[in-house]
mmCIF file of C-alpha atoms in Angstrom:
data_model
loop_
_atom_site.group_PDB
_atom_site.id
_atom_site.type_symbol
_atom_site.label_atom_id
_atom_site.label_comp_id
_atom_site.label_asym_id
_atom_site.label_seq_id
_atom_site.Cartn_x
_atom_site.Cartn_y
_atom_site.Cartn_z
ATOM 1 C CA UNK A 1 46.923 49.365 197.528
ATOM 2 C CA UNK A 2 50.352 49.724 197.277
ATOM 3 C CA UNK A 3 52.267 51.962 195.223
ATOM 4 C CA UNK A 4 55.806 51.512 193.573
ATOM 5 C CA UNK A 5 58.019 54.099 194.344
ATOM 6 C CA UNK A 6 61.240 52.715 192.724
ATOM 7 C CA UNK A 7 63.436 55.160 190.732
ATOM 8 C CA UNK A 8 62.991 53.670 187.124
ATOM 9 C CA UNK A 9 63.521 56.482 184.015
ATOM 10 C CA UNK A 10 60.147 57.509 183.269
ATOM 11 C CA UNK A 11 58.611 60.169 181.980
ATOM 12 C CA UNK A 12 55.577 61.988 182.619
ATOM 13 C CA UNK A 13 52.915 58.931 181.493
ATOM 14 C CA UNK A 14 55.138 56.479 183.192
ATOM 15 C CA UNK A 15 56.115 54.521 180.585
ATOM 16 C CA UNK A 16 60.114 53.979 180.837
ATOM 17 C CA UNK A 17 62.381 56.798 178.630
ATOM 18 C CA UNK A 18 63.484 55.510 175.517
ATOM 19 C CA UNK A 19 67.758 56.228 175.797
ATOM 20 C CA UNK A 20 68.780 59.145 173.856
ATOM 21 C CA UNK A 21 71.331 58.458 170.946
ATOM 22 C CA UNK A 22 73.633 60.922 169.043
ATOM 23 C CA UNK A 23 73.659 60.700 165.585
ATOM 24 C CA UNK A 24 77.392 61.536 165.219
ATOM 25 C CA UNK A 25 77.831 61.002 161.432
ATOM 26 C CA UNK A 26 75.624 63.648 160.356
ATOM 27 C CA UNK A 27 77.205 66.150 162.543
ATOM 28 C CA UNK A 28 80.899 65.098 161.787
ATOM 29 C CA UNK A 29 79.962 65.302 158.404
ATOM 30 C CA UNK A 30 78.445 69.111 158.778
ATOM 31 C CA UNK A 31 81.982 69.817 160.757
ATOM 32 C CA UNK A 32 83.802 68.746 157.779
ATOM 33 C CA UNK A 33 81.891 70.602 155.239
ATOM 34 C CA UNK A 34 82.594 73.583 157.302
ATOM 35 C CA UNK A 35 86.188 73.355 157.299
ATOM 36 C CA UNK A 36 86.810 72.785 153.641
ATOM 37 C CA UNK A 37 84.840 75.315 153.002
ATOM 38 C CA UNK A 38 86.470 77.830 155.277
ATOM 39 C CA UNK A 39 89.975 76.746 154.134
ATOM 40 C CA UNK A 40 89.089 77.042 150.301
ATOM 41 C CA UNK A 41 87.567 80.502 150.956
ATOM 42 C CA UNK A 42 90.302 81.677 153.097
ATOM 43 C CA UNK A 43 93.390 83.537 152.164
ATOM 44 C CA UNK A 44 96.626 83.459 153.228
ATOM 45 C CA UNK A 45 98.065 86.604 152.550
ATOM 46 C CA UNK A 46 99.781 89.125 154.772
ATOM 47 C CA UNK A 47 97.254 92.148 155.044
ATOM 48 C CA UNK A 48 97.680 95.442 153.966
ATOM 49 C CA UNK A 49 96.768 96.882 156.862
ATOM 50 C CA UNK A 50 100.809 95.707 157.713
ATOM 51 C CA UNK A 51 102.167 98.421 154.996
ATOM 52 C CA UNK A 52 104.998 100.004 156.025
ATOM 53 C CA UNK A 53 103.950 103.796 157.640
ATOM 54 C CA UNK A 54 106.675 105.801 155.770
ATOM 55 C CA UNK A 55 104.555 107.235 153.101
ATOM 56 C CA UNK A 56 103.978 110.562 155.036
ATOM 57 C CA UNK A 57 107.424 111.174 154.924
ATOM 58 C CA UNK A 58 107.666 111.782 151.041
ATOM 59 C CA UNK A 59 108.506 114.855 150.023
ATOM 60 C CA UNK A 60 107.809 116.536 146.687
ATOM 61 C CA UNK A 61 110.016 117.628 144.024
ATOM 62 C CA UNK A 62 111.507 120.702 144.461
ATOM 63 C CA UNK A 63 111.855 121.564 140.513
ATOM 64 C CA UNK A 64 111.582 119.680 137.602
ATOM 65 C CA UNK A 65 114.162 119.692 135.190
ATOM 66 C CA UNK A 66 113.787 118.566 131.234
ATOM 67 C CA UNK A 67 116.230 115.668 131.357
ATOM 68 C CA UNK A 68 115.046 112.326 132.308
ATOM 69 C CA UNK A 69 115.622 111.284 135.952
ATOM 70 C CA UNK A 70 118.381 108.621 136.113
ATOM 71 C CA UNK A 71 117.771 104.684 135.805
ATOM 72 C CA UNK A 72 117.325 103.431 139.699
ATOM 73 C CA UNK A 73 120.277 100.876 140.756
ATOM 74 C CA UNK A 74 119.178 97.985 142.952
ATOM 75 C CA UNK A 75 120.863 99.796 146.303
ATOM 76 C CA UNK A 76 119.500 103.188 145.781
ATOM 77 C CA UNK A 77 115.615 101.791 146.061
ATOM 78 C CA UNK A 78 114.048 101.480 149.103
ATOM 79 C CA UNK A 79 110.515 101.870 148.650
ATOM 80 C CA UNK A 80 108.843 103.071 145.804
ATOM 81 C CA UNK A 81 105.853 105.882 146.492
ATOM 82 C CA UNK A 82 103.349 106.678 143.249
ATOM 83 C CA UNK A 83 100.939 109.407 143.717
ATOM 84 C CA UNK A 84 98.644 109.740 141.415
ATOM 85 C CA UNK A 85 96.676 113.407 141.026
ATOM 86 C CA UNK A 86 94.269 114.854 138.619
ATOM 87 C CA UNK A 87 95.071 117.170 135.725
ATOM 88 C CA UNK A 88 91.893 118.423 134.359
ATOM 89 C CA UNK A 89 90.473 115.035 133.125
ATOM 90 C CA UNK A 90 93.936 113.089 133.062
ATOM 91 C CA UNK A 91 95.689 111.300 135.702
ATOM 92 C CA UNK A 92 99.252 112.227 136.446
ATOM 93 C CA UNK A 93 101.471 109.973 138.043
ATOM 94 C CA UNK A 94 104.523 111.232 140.845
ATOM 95 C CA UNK A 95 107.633 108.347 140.913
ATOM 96 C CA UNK A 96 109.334 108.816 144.351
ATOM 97 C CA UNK A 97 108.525 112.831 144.476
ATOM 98 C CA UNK A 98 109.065 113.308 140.154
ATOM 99 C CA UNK A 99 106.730 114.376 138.106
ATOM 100 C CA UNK A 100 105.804 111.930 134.631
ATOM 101 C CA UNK A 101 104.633 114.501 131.651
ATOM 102 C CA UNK A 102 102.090 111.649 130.943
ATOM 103 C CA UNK A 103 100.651 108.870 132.525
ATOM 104 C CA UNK A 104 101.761 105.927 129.765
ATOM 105 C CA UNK A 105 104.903 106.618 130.918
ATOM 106 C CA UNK A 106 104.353 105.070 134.684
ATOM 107 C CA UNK A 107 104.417 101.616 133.050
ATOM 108 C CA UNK A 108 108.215 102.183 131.644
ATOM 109 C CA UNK A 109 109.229 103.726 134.623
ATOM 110 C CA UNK A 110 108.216 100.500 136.898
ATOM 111 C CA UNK A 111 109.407 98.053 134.342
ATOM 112 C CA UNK A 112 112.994 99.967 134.801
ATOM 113 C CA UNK A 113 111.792 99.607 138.595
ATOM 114 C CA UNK A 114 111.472 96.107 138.275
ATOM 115 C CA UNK A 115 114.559 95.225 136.548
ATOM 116 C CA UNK A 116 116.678 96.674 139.109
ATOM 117 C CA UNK A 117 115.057 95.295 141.778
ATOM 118 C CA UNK A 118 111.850 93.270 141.480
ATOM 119 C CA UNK A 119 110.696 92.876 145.767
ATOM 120 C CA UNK A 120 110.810 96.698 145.995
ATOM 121 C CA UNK A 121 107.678 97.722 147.978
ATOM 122 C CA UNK A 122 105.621 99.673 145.361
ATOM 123 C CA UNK A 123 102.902 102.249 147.337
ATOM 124 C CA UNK A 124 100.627 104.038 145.291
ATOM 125 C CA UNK A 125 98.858 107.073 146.717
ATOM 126 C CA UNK A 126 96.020 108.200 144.909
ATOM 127 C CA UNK A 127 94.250 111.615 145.294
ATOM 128 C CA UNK A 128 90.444 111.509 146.400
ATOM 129 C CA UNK A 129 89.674 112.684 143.127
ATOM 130 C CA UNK A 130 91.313 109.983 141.146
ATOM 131 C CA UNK A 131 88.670 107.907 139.207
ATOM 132 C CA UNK A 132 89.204 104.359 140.187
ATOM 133 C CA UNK A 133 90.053 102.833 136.466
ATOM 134 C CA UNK A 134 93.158 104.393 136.751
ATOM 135 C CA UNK A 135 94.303 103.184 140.052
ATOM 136 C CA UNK A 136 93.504 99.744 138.728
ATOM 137 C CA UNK A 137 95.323 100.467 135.524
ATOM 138 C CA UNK A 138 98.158 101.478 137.748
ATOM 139 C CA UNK A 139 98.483 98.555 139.762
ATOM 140 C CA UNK A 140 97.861 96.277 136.877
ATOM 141 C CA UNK A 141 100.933 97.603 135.219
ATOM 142 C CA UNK A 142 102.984 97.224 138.405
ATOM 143 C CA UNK A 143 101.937 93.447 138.542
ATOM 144 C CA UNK A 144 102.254 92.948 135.021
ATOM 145 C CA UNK A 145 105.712 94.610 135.226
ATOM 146 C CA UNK A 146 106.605 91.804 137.740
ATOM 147 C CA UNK A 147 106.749 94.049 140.551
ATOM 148 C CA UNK A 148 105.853 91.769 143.685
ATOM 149 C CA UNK A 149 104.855 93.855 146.371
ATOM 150 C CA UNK A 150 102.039 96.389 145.289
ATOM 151 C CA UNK A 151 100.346 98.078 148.204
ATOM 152 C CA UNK A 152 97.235 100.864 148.113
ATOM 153 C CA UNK A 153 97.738 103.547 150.683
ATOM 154 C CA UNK A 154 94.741 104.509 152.426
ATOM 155 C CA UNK A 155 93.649 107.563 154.520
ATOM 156 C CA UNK A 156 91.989 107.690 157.798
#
């Protein structure tokens, strides 16, 4: 009785291994799915975690005065800072350390803003207690306004 030890592929019952074959198609395909979908879902803006640090250096007003503030010229602007604070119930809005008498009047004050110079960084700094309708409606107007760099400061 002799025995054949040869070194065929076999598995356990003997019988020779069938050879194993990728399916590559399907899993190309998958691969492809995946990146469409991550480049359609993807953006490619800068982040605003890259905002310029300066807004702790803003000072406020030291008086107000009853005449408006003067129209900004394109050289005098080099970043914009809006804080926004609650009065009561209404929001009032701070242009580069002035004080607006009413919040409508943020929307002239950035179209004047963006007519001088339209790439100004705009930062707006709202209070804690500032509901979040009217940061929206204050960033809206900046966009609108054609302002092109609107940024949200945060706090840490």
């Amino acid at each position: 009785m002799r025995r054949d030890f040869s070194l065929s592929p076999a598995g356990r019952s003997g019988r020779p291994r069938k050879p194993i074959e990728l399916m590559m198609t399907p899993m190309i395909d998958v691969i492809f799915l995946l990146l469409v979908f991550f480049l359609t879902t993807s953006s490619f803006q800068v982040l605003e975690q890259l905002m310029p640090s300066a807004i702790s250096e803003a000072s406020p007003a030291s008086g107000s005065s009853d005449q408006p503030p003067p129209v900004p010229t394109q050289d005098a602007i080099d970043q914009v800072i809006i804080q926004l604070k609650l009065v009561g119930v209404q929001p009032v809005a701070t242009v580069n350390g002035s004080d607006l008498p009413e919040f409508s009047q943020l929307k002239q004050r950035l179209r004047a803003l963006s007519m001088a110079r339209a790439d100004v960084p705009v930062i707006i700094d709202p209070a804690g207690e500032v509901p979040a309708k009217d940061v929206i409606v204050a960033y809206d107007w900046a966009r609108q306004v054609g302002l092109l760099r609107v940024y949200l400061a945060t706090r840490k």
